[in-house]
Amino acid sequence: MKMVKNWQALLACVSMLAAFSPTQAQERDDRATILNFKGIQYKSNDSLFYINFRFRMQNRLGFKQTLDDLDKGTFDARIRRLRMRMDGYIYTPKISYSVQLAFTRSDQDIDDTGIANIVRDAVMFYNFTDDFYISFGQNKLPGNRQRVNSSGQLQFADRSLVNEHFTLDRDFGISLNLSKKLGEMPINAKAAVSTGEGRAAAATDPGLAYTGRVEFLPLGNFTNNNDYSEGDLEREESPKLSFGAGYSYNDRTRREGGQLGRWVQDPFSFRTTFADALFKYQGVAYAAEYMHRDVDRPFNLTDTDNPEETYAYKGWGLNQQLSYLMNKGYEIAGRYTFIQPHREIQSHELKTEVIELGLTKYMKAHRLKFQLNGTYTFKDGHFNNSNKKSGWGTMFQVELGI
């Protein structure tokens, strides 16, 4: 009965928005790219089959140092991501698909599951109109904005700590996706029902995940989907603004982080709330993102031969990013992240703040870029070098792709 009520609520949200006048849908990272693609592609002579190929890689070199042990710094030299993506349609553009494969250890969830999860996306779409489509398969959930954005569209080498602790990630299920106008204001809405255990699930337990997200763009659509790309590479000629909000209920998931993390013995039920805002104008970009997670009985045991105590991260976080695109493709950016654990887990987690500075050189927008980041992390509000729990780090990353 609870599953039916949650599904009906999400469907009602989308159905209500469908009553407004249509607008052209914006392309997203979670929708098949079948229009205006100029890379490697093939179309059959009868035009009943089309496919395009893309790849991208992120190579990085980094260093982290905690102040409580200055003799033991940690180097990070690796291929962070190496992905191949195939998009296309079969028989008609109304029936499209997207497949994305990952080939690096950090992209395959091996450490948590012991299995190389090569498949990131395997999803089919039915496009009723330009502004309404459904999806079926494994794909991103309509969660917080930084997760919805592709990792190839980020202005820092990694997403924020807020995303790391509270994100929803990918899951297998069905979603409804709608873009409409309320008067002259574009609105995007998404609703999804999914398994709740993410990419590693071998079977589906009785508990499912229910997720919804709505976006309002009071100043009109961004140029070339600029609201799904960090930084203002389009140099918006007029101010653009987007407000987003959503909620996810993951009923009886068996993983520490819902769709991510190690398997646990007793199921968790997560309630995650998120809200974000985005502003861009003439090279200036500001983004803010808030996430909150509530979970009953956060402590648990891992589902392993030798069980270990573990816990779900319960609390809230706020991330803010400000950047300016200078001449010749150089961008300077700053990020401030705040994480507050709930009192139930404060014996294991401390209030954490991160200050990050970034310099990026865009050679071909986000397809070819060089990123240099510096971070300083401090705990319990003590921003000084006498706090032995603090640390600093630096990262250089090159992204190349099509």
CSV table of C-alpha atoms in Angstrom, one decimal:
chain,number,residue,atom,x,y,z
A,1,MET,CA,0.0,0.0,0.0
A,2,LYS,CA,2.9,2.4,0.8
A,3,MET,CA,4.5,1.7,-2.5
A,4,VAL,CA,1.2,2.5,-4.4
A,5,LYS,CA,0.8,5.8,-2.5
A,6,ASN,CA,4.3,6.9,-3.2
A,7,TRP,CA,4.0,6.1,-6.9
A,8,GLN,CA,0.7,7.9,-7.2
A,9,ALA,CA,2.1,11.0,-5.6
A,10,LEU,CA,5.0,11.2,-8.0
A,11,LEU,CA,2.7,10.5,-11.0
A,12,ALA,CA,0.3,13.2,-9.8
A,13,CYS,CA,3.2,15.8,-9.8
A,14,VAL,CA,4.1,15.0,-13.4
A,15,SER,CA,0.5,14.9,-14.6
A,16,MET,CA,-0.3,18.3,-13.0
A,17,LEU,CA,2.6,19.9,-14.8
A,18,ALA,CA,1.5,18.4,-18.1
A,19,ALA,CA,-1.5,20.7,-18.2
A,20,PHE,CA,0.7,23.7,-19.1
A,21,SER,CA,1.8,24.8,-22.6
A,22,PRO,CA,4.8,23.0,-24.1
A,23,THR,CA,8.3,24.2,-24.6
A,24,GLN,CA,11.3,22.6,-26.2
A,25,ALA,CA,12.9,20.0,-23.9
A,26,GLN,CA,16.6,20.4,-23.0
A,27,GLU,CA,19.1,17.7,-23.6
A,28,ARG,CA,20.4,16.0,-20.4
A,29,ASP,CA,23.2,13.7,-19.6
A,30,ASP,CA,20.6,11.0,-18.8
A,31,ARG,CA,18.8,11.3,-22.2
A,32,ALA,CA,20.1,9.7,-25.4
A,33,THR,CA,22.0,12.0,-27.7
A,34,ILE,CA,20.4,11.5,-31.1
A,35,LEU,CA,20.3,15.1,-32.4
A,36,ASN,CA,23.0,17.4,-33.7
A,37,PHE,CA,25.8,15.0,-32.8
A,38,LYS,CA,29.0,15.5,-34.9
A,39,GLY,CA,31.3,12.8,-33.6
A,40,ILE,CA,31.7,9.1,-34.6
A,41,GLN,CA,28.3,7.9,-35.8
A,42,TYR,CA,26.5,5.5,-38.2
A,43,LYS,CA,23.1,5.5,-39.7
A,44,SER,CA,21.7,2.6,-41.8
A,45,ASN,CA,20.6,3.2,-45.4
A,46,ASP,CA,17.0,2.9,-44.5
A,47,SER,CA,17.4,5.3,-41.5
A,48,LEU,CA,15.9,2.7,-39.2
A,49,PHE,CA,19.1,2.4,-37.1
A,50,TYR,CA,21.4,5.1,-35.7
A,51,ILE,CA,24.2,5.0,-33.2
A,52,ASN,CA,26.9,7.4,-32.1
A,53,PHE,CA,30.0,6.6,-30.1
A,54,ARG,CA,31.7,8.8,-27.5
A,55,PHE,CA,34.6,8.3,-25.0
A,56,ARG,CA,36.2,10.4,-22.3
A,57,MET,CA,39.0,9.9,-19.8
A,58,GLN,CA,40.2,11.8,-16.8
A,59,ASN,CA,43.9,11.4,-15.8
A,60,ARG,CA,45.0,12.9,-12.5
A,61,LEU,CA,47.9,13.5,-10.1
A,62,GLY,CA,47.1,14.6,-6.6
A,63,PHE,CA,48.5,14.7,-3.0
A,64,LYS,CA,46.8,14.8,0.4
A,65,GLN,CA,48.3,15.6,3.8
A,66,THR,CA,46.7,15.5,7.2
A,67,LEU,CA,48.3,17.7,9.9
A,68,ASP,CA,48.3,14.9,12.6
A,69,ASP,CA,50.9,12.9,10.6
A,70,LEU,CA,53.1,15.1,8.4
A,71,ASP,CA,55.3,12.2,7.6
A,72,LYS,CA,52.6,10.3,5.7
A,73,GLY,CA,51.1,12.1,2.7
A,74,THR,CA,48.9,10.2,0.2
A,75,PHE,CA,49.5,10.4,-3.5
A,76,ASP,CA,46.7,10.0,-6.1
A,77,ALA,CA,48.1,9.1,-9.5
A,78,ARG,CA,45.7,7.2,-11.7
A,79,ILE,CA,43.1,7.2,-14.5
A,80,ARG,CA,40.1,8.5,-12.6
A,81,ARG,CA,37.6,7.7,-15.3
A,82,LEU,CA,37.7,6.0,-18.7
A,83,ARG,CA,34.2,5.6,-20.2
A,84,MET,CA,32.6,4.7,-23.5
A,85,ARG,CA,29.1,5.8,-24.4
A,86,MET,CA,26.8,4.7,-27.2
A,87,ASP,CA,23.5,6.5,-27.9
A,88,GLY,CA,21.1,6.0,-30.7
A,89,TYR,CA,17.7,4.8,-31.8
A,90,ILE,CA,16.1,1.7,-33.4
A,91,TYR,CA,13.3,1.8,-36.0
A,92,THR,CA,12.2,5.3,-35.0
A,93,PRO,CA,13.7,8.2,-33.1
A,94,LYS,CA,10.9,7.8,-30.6
A,95,ILE,CA,12.6,4.6,-29.4
A,96,SER,CA,16.1,5.6,-28.3
A,97,TYR,CA,18.7,4.1,-26.0
A,98,SER,CA,21.9,5.0,-24.1
A,99,VAL,CA,24.7,2.6,-22.9
A,100,GLN,CA,27.7,3.7,-20.9
A,101,LEU,CA,30.6,1.5,-19.8
A,102,ALA,CA,33.3,2.2,-17.2
A,103,PHE,CA,36.8,0.7,-17.4
A,104,THR,CA,38.6,2.0,-14.2
A,105,ARG,CA,38.5,0.5,-10.7
A,106,SER,CA,37.2,3.7,-9.1
A,107,ASP,CA,34.3,3.7,-11.6
A,108,GLN,CA,33.2,0.1,-11.0
A,109,ASP,CA,32.3,0.0,-7.2
A,110,ILE,CA,34.7,-2.9,-6.7
A,111,ASP,CA,35.9,-2.0,-3.2
A,112,ASP,CA,32.3,-2.0,-1.8
A,113,THR,CA,30.8,-4.9,-3.7
A,114,GLY,CA,33.8,-7.1,-4.8
A,115,ILE,CA,32.3,-7.1,-8.3
A,116,ALA,CA,33.5,-5.1,-11.3
A,117,ASN,CA,30.3,-3.2,-12.2
A,118,ILE,CA,31.3,-2.2,-15.7
A,119,VAL,CA,27.8,-1.1,-16.8
A,120,ARG,CA,26.9,2.4,-15.7
A,121,ASP,CA,24.0,3.1,-17.9
A,122,ALA,CA,21.8,0.7,-19.9
A,123,VAL,CA,18.5,2.4,-20.5
A,124,MET,CA,15.8,2.7,-23.2
A,125,PHE,CA,13.6,5.7,-23.8
A,126,TYR,CA,10.3,6.2,-25.4
A,127,ASN,CA,9.9,9.8,-26.6
A,128,PHE,CA,6.2,10.7,-26.8
A,129,THR,CA,7.0,14.3,-27.7
A,130,ASP,CA,10.0,16.7,-27.6
A,131,ASP,CA,9.0,17.6,-24.0
A,132,PHE,CA,7.8,14.3,-22.5
A,133,TYR,CA,9.6,10.9,-22.4
A,134,ILE,CA,9.8,7.8,-20.2
A,135,SER,CA,12.9,5.7,-19.5
A,136,PHE,CA,13.3,2.1,-18.5
A,137,GLY,CA,16.6,0.6,-17.3
A,138,GLN,CA,19.6,1.6,-15.3
A,139,ASN,CA,20.4,5.3,-15.3
A,140,LYS,CA,20.9,8.3,-13.0
A,141,LEU,CA,18.1,9.1,-10.5
A,142,PRO,CA,16.7,12.7,-10.6
A,143,GLY,CA,18.6,13.7,-7.5
A,144,ASN,CA,20.7,16.7,-6.6
A,145,ARG,CA,22.0,19.0,-9.4
A,146,GLN,CA,25.6,18.1,-9.0
A,147,ARG,CA,24.8,14.4,-9.4
A,148,VAL,CA,22.5,15.0,-12.4
A,149,ASN,CA,25.3,16.9,-14.1
A,150,SER,CA,27.8,14.7,-15.9
A,151,SER,CA,31.1,14.3,-14.2
A,152,GLY,CA,32.6,15.5,-17.4
A,153,GLN,CA,30.8,18.9,-17.0
A,154,LEU,CA,32.4,19.7,-13.5
A,155,GLN,CA,34.6,22.7,-12.9
A,156,PHE,CA,36.5,21.0,-10.1
A,157,ALA,CA,38.1,17.6,-10.4
A,158,ASP,CA,35.6,15.9,-8.1
A,159,ARG,CA,32.1,16.6,-6.8
A,160,SER,CA,31.7,18.1,-3.4
A,161,LEU,CA,31.6,16.3,0.0
A,162,VAL,CA,27.9,17.0,0.2
A,163,ASN,CA,27.4,14.9,-2.9
A,164,GLU,CA,29.7,12.2,-1.6
A,165,HIS,CA,27.7,11.7,1.6
A,166,PHE,CA,24.1,12.2,0.4
A,167,THR,CA,23.9,11.5,-3.3
A,168,LEU,CA,21.4,9.0,-4.8
A,169,ASP,CA,23.5,7.8,-7.7
A,170,ARG,CA,22.3,5.3,-10.4
A,171,ASP,CA,19.6,2.8,-10.0
A,172,PHE,CA,17.4,0.4,-12.1
A,173,GLY,CA,13.8,1.5,-12.7
A,174,ILE,CA,11.4,3.5,-14.6
A,175,SER,CA,11.1,7.3,-14.8
A,176,LEU,CA,8.8,10.0,-16.3
A,177,ASN,CA,10.5,13.2,-17.6
A,178,LEU,CA,8.6,16.3,-18.5
A,179,SER,CA,9.5,19.9,-19.7
A,180,LYS,CA,6.7,22.5,-19.8
A,181,LYS,CA,6.0,26.2,-19.4
A,182,LEU,CA,4.0,27.8,-16.6
A,183,GLY,CA,3.1,31.0,-18.4
A,184,GLU,CA,6.5,32.1,-19.7
A,185,MET,CA,8.5,30.2,-17.1
A,186,PRO,CA,10.1,26.8,-18.1
A,187,ILE,CA,9.6,23.9,-15.7
A,188,ASN,CA,11.3,20.6,-15.7
A,189,ALA,CA,9.9,17.7,-13.7
A,190,LYS,CA,11.1,14.1,-13.2
A,191,ALA,CA,9.7,11.2,-11.2
A,192,ALA,CA,11.3,7.7,-10.8
A,193,VAL,CA,10.6,4.4,-9.1
A,194,SER,CA,13.7,2.2,-8.8
A,195,THR,CA,15.1,-0.8,-7.0
A,196,GLY,CA,17.0,1.2,-4.3
A,197,GLU,CA,20.2,-0.9,-4.3
A,198,GLY,CA,22.0,0.7,-7.2
A,199,ARG,CA,24.2,-0.9,-9.9
A,200,ALA,CA,25.4,-3.8,-7.8
A,201,ALA,CA,22.0,-5.4,-7.1
A,202,ALA,CA,21.6,-9.0,-8.3
A,203,ALA,CA,18.0,-9.3,-7.2
A,204,THR,CA,15.2,-6.9,-6.0
A,205,ASP,CA,14.0,-7.0,-2.5
A,206,PRO,CA,10.5,-5.8,-1.5
A,207,GLY,CA,11.6,-2.2,-0.7
A,208,LEU,CA,11.8,0.3,-3.6
A,209,ALA,CA,13.0,3.8,-4.0
A,210,TYR,CA,10.7,6.7,-5.0
A,211,THR,CA,12.3,9.9,-6.2
A,212,GLY,CA,11.1,13.2,-7.7
A,213,ARG,CA,12.6,16.5,-8.8
A,214,VAL,CA,11.2,19.8,-10.1
A,215,GLU,CA,13.1,22.7,-11.6
A,216,PHE,CA,11.9,26.3,-12.1
A,217,LEU,CA,13.6,28.7,-14.5
A,218,PRO,CA,12.0,32.1,-13.9
A,219,LEU,CA,14.3,34.0,-16.3
A,220,GLY,CA,13.9,31.5,-19.2
A,221,ASN,CA,16.0,28.7,-20.5
A,222,PHE,CA,19.8,28.7,-20.3
A,223,THR,CA,21.8,28.8,-23.6
A,224,ASN,CA,22.7,25.4,-25.0
A,225,ASN,CA,21.7,23.6,-21.7
A,226,ASN,CA,24.1,25.7,-19.8
A,227,ASP,CA,22.2,24.9,-16.6
A,228,TYR,CA,23.6,21.3,-16.8
A,229,SER,CA,27.2,22.4,-17.0
A,230,GLU,CA,29.3,24.0,-14.3
A,231,GLY,CA,30.7,27.4,-14.9
A,232,ASP,CA,29.3,29.9,-17.4
A,233,LEU,CA,31.1,28.8,-20.6
A,234,GLU,CA,28.2,30.3,-22.7
A,235,ARG,CA,28.7,33.7,-21.2
A,236,GLU,CA,24.9,34.2,-20.8
A,237,GLU,CA,23.9,37.5,-22.4
A,238,SER,CA,21.1,38.0,-19.9
A,239,PRO,CA,20.8,36.8,-16.3
A,240,LYS,CA,19.7,33.1,-16.0
A,241,LEU,CA,18.3,31.5,-12.8
A,242,SER,CA,17.2,28.0,-11.9
A,243,PHE,CA,15.7,26.7,-8.7
A,244,GLY,CA,15.5,22.9,-8.1
A,245,ALA,CA,14.1,20.8,-5.3
A,246,GLY,CA,13.3,17.1,-4.7
A,247,TYR,CA,12.8,14.2,-2.4
A,248,SER,CA,13.7,10.6,-2.3
A,249,TYR,CA,12.4,7.8,-0.1
A,250,ASN,CA,14.4,4.6,-0.3
A,251,ASP,CA,12.5,1.9,1.5
A,252,ARG,CA,14.5,-0.9,3.1
A,253,THR,CA,17.7,-0.6,1.1
A,254,ARG,CA,20.5,-3.0,2.1
A,255,ARG,CA,23.4,-0.7,1.4
A,256,GLU,CA,25.2,1.9,3.6
A,257,GLY,CA,24.5,4.7,1.2
A,258,GLY,CA,21.2,3.6,-0.4
A,259,GLN,CA,22.5,3.0,-3.9
A,260,LEU,CA,26.1,3.0,-2.8
A,261,GLY,CA,28.3,1.5,-0.1
A,262,ARG,CA,28.8,-1.9,1.5
A,263,TRP,CA,26.0,-4.4,2.0
A,264,VAL,CA,24.5,-4.5,5.5
A,265,GLN,CA,22.6,-7.1,7.5
A,266,ASP,CA,19.5,-5.0,8.5
A,267,PRO,CA,17.8,-2.8,5.9
A,268,PHE,CA,17.8,1.0,6.1
A,269,SER,CA,15.1,3.3,5.1
A,270,PHE,CA,16.4,6.7,3.9
A,271,ARG,CA,14.5,10.0,3.5
A,272,THR,CA,16.6,12.4,1.5
A,273,THR,CA,15.6,16.0,0.8
A,274,PHE,CA,17.5,18.3,-1.6
A,275,ALA,CA,17.3,21.8,-2.9
A,276,ASP,CA,19.6,23.8,-5.2
A,277,ALA,CA,19.9,27.2,-7.0
A,278,LEU,CA,22.0,28.3,-10.0
A,279,PHE,CA,22.7,31.7,-11.4
A,280,LYS,CA,24.8,32.6,-14.5
A,281,TYR,CA,25.5,35.9,-16.3
A,282,GLN,CA,28.3,37.1,-18.5
A,283,GLY,CA,30.9,34.5,-17.3
A,284,VAL,CA,29.9,34.6,-13.6
A,285,ALA,CA,28.4,31.4,-12.2
A,286,TYR,CA,27.1,30.8,-8.7
A,287,ALA,CA,25.6,27.5,-7.5
A,288,ALA,CA,24.3,26.4,-4.1
A,289,GLU,CA,23.1,23.0,-3.0
A,290,TYR,CA,21.5,21.7,0.2
A,291,MET,CA,21.0,18.0,1.1
A,292,HIS,CA,19.5,16.4,4.2
A,293,ARG,CA,19.2,12.7,5.0
A,294,ASP,CA,17.2,11.1,7.8
A,295,VAL,CA,17.4,7.4,8.7
A,296,ASP,CA,16.1,5.4,11.7
A,297,ARG,CA,18.7,3.4,13.6
A,298,PRO,CA,21.7,4.5,11.5
A,299,PHE,CA,24.1,1.8,13.0
A,300,ASN,CA,24.3,-1.6,11.4
A,301,LEU,CA,26.6,-4.5,10.7
A,302,THR,CA,28.1,-5.4,7.3
A,303,ASP,CA,26.8,-8.4,5.6
A,304,THR,CA,30.1,-10.3,5.4
A,305,ASP,CA,31.8,-13.4,6.7
A,306,ASN,CA,33.4,-11.2,9.4
A,307,PRO,CA,30.8,-8.6,10.2
A,308,GLU,CA,32.0,-5.1,11.0
A,309,GLU,CA,30.1,-2.2,12.7
A,310,THR,CA,29.0,0.4,10.1
A,311,TYR,CA,26.5,3.2,9.9
A,312,ALA,CA,24.6,5.3,7.4
A,313,TYR,CA,25.6,8.9,7.3
A,314,LYS,CA,22.7,10.9,8.8
A,315,GLY,CA,22.8,14.7,8.8
A,316,TRP,CA,22.9,17.6,6.3
A,317,GLY,CA,25.2,19.6,4.2
A,318,LEU,CA,25.5,22.7,2.1
A,319,ASN,CA,27.8,23.4,-0.9
A,320,GLN,CA,28.5,26.7,-2.6
A,321,GLN,CA,30.5,27.4,-5.7
A,322,LEU,CA,31.4,30.8,-7.3
A,323,SER,CA,33.4,31.2,-10.6
A,324,TYR,CA,34.3,33.6,-13.3
A,325,LEU,CA,35.3,32.8,-16.9
A,326,MET,CA,38.1,35.0,-18.0
A,327,ASN,CA,39.6,35.6,-21.4
A,328,LYS,CA,41.2,32.8,-23.5
A,329,GLY,CA,39.2,30.1,-21.6
A,330,TYR,CA,40.7,30.5,-18.1
A,331,GLU,CA,38.4,30.2,-15.2
A,332,ILE,CA,38.9,30.8,-11.5
A,333,ALA,CA,36.5,29.2,-9.0
A,334,GLY,CA,36.0,28.9,-5.3
A,335,ARG,CA,34.0,26.3,-3.3
A,336,TYR,CA,32.9,26.1,0.3
A,337,THR,CA,31.4,22.9,1.7
A,338,PHE,CA,29.8,22.4,5.1
A,339,ILE,CA,28.8,19.0,6.5
A,340,GLN,CA,26.9,18.6,9.8
A,341,PRO,CA,26.5,15.0,11.1
A,342,HIS,CA,23.4,14.2,13.2
A,343,ARG,CA,24.0,13.8,16.9
A,344,GLU,CA,23.4,10.0,16.7
A,345,ILE,CA,26.6,9.5,14.7
A,346,GLN,CA,28.8,12.3,16.1
A,347,SER,CA,30.8,9.7,18.0
A,348,HIS,CA,32.1,8.7,14.6
A,349,GLU,CA,31.8,11.8,12.5
A,350,LEU,CA,32.8,15.4,13.1
A,351,LYS,CA,31.5,18.6,11.6
A,352,THR,CA,33.5,19.1,8.4
A,353,GLU,CA,34.3,22.2,6.3
A,354,VAL,CA,36.2,22.3,3.0
A,355,ILE,CA,37.6,25.4,1.2
A,356,GLU,CA,38.6,24.8,-2.3
A,357,LEU,CA,40.2,26.9,-5.1
A,358,GLY,CA,40.4,26.0,-8.7
A,359,LEU,CA,42.0,27.2,-11.9
A,360,THR,CA,40.8,25.6,-15.2
A,361,LYS,CA,41.9,26.1,-18.8
A,362,TYR,CA,39.2,25.1,-21.2
A,363,MET,CA,40.6,24.2,-24.6
A,364,LYS,CA,37.4,22.8,-26.1
A,365,ALA,CA,34.7,23.6,-23.4
A,366,HIS,CA,34.5,20.6,-21.0
A,367,ARG,CA,35.6,18.2,-23.7
A,368,LEU,CA,39.3,19.2,-23.3
A,369,LYS,CA,40.3,21.0,-20.2
A,370,PHE,CA,43.2,21.2,-17.6
A,371,GLN,CA,42.2,21.6,-13.9
A,372,LEU,CA,44.3,22.6,-11.0
A,373,ASN,CA,42.7,22.5,-7.5
A,374,GLY,CA,43.8,23.2,-4.0
A,375,THR,CA,41.8,22.2,-0.8
A,376,TYR,CA,41.9,22.8,2.9
A,377,THR,CA,39.7,20.7,5.2
A,378,PHE,CA,39.1,21.4,8.8
A,379,LYS,CA,37.0,19.8,11.6
A,380,ASP,CA,34.8,21.1,14.4
A,381,GLY,CA,35.1,24.7,13.1
A,382,HIS,CA,38.8,25.0,14.0
A,383,PHE,CA,40.4,26.8,11.0
A,384,ASN,CA,44.0,26.8,12.0
A,385,ASN,CA,47.1,24.6,11.6
A,386,SER,CA,47.1,23.7,15.3
A,387,ASN,CA,44.0,21.5,14.7
A,388,LYS,CA,45.6,18.1,14.0
A,389,LYS,CA,42.4,16.8,12.4
A,390,SER,CA,42.8,19.3,9.5
A,391,GLY,CA,44.4,18.6,6.2
A,392,TRP,CA,45.2,20.0,2.8
A,393,GLY,CA,45.5,18.7,-0.7
A,394,THR,CA,46.2,19.5,-4.3
A,395,MET,CA,45.0,17.9,-7.6
A,396,PHE,CA,45.9,18.3,-11.3
A,397,GLN,CA,43.6,16.7,-13.8
A,398,VAL,CA,43.3,16.5,-17.5
A,399,GLU,CA,40.0,15.6,-19.2
A,400,LEU,CA,39.8,14.6,-22.8
A,401,GLY,CA,36.7,13.3,-24.6
A,402,ILE,CA,34.2,13.6,-27.4
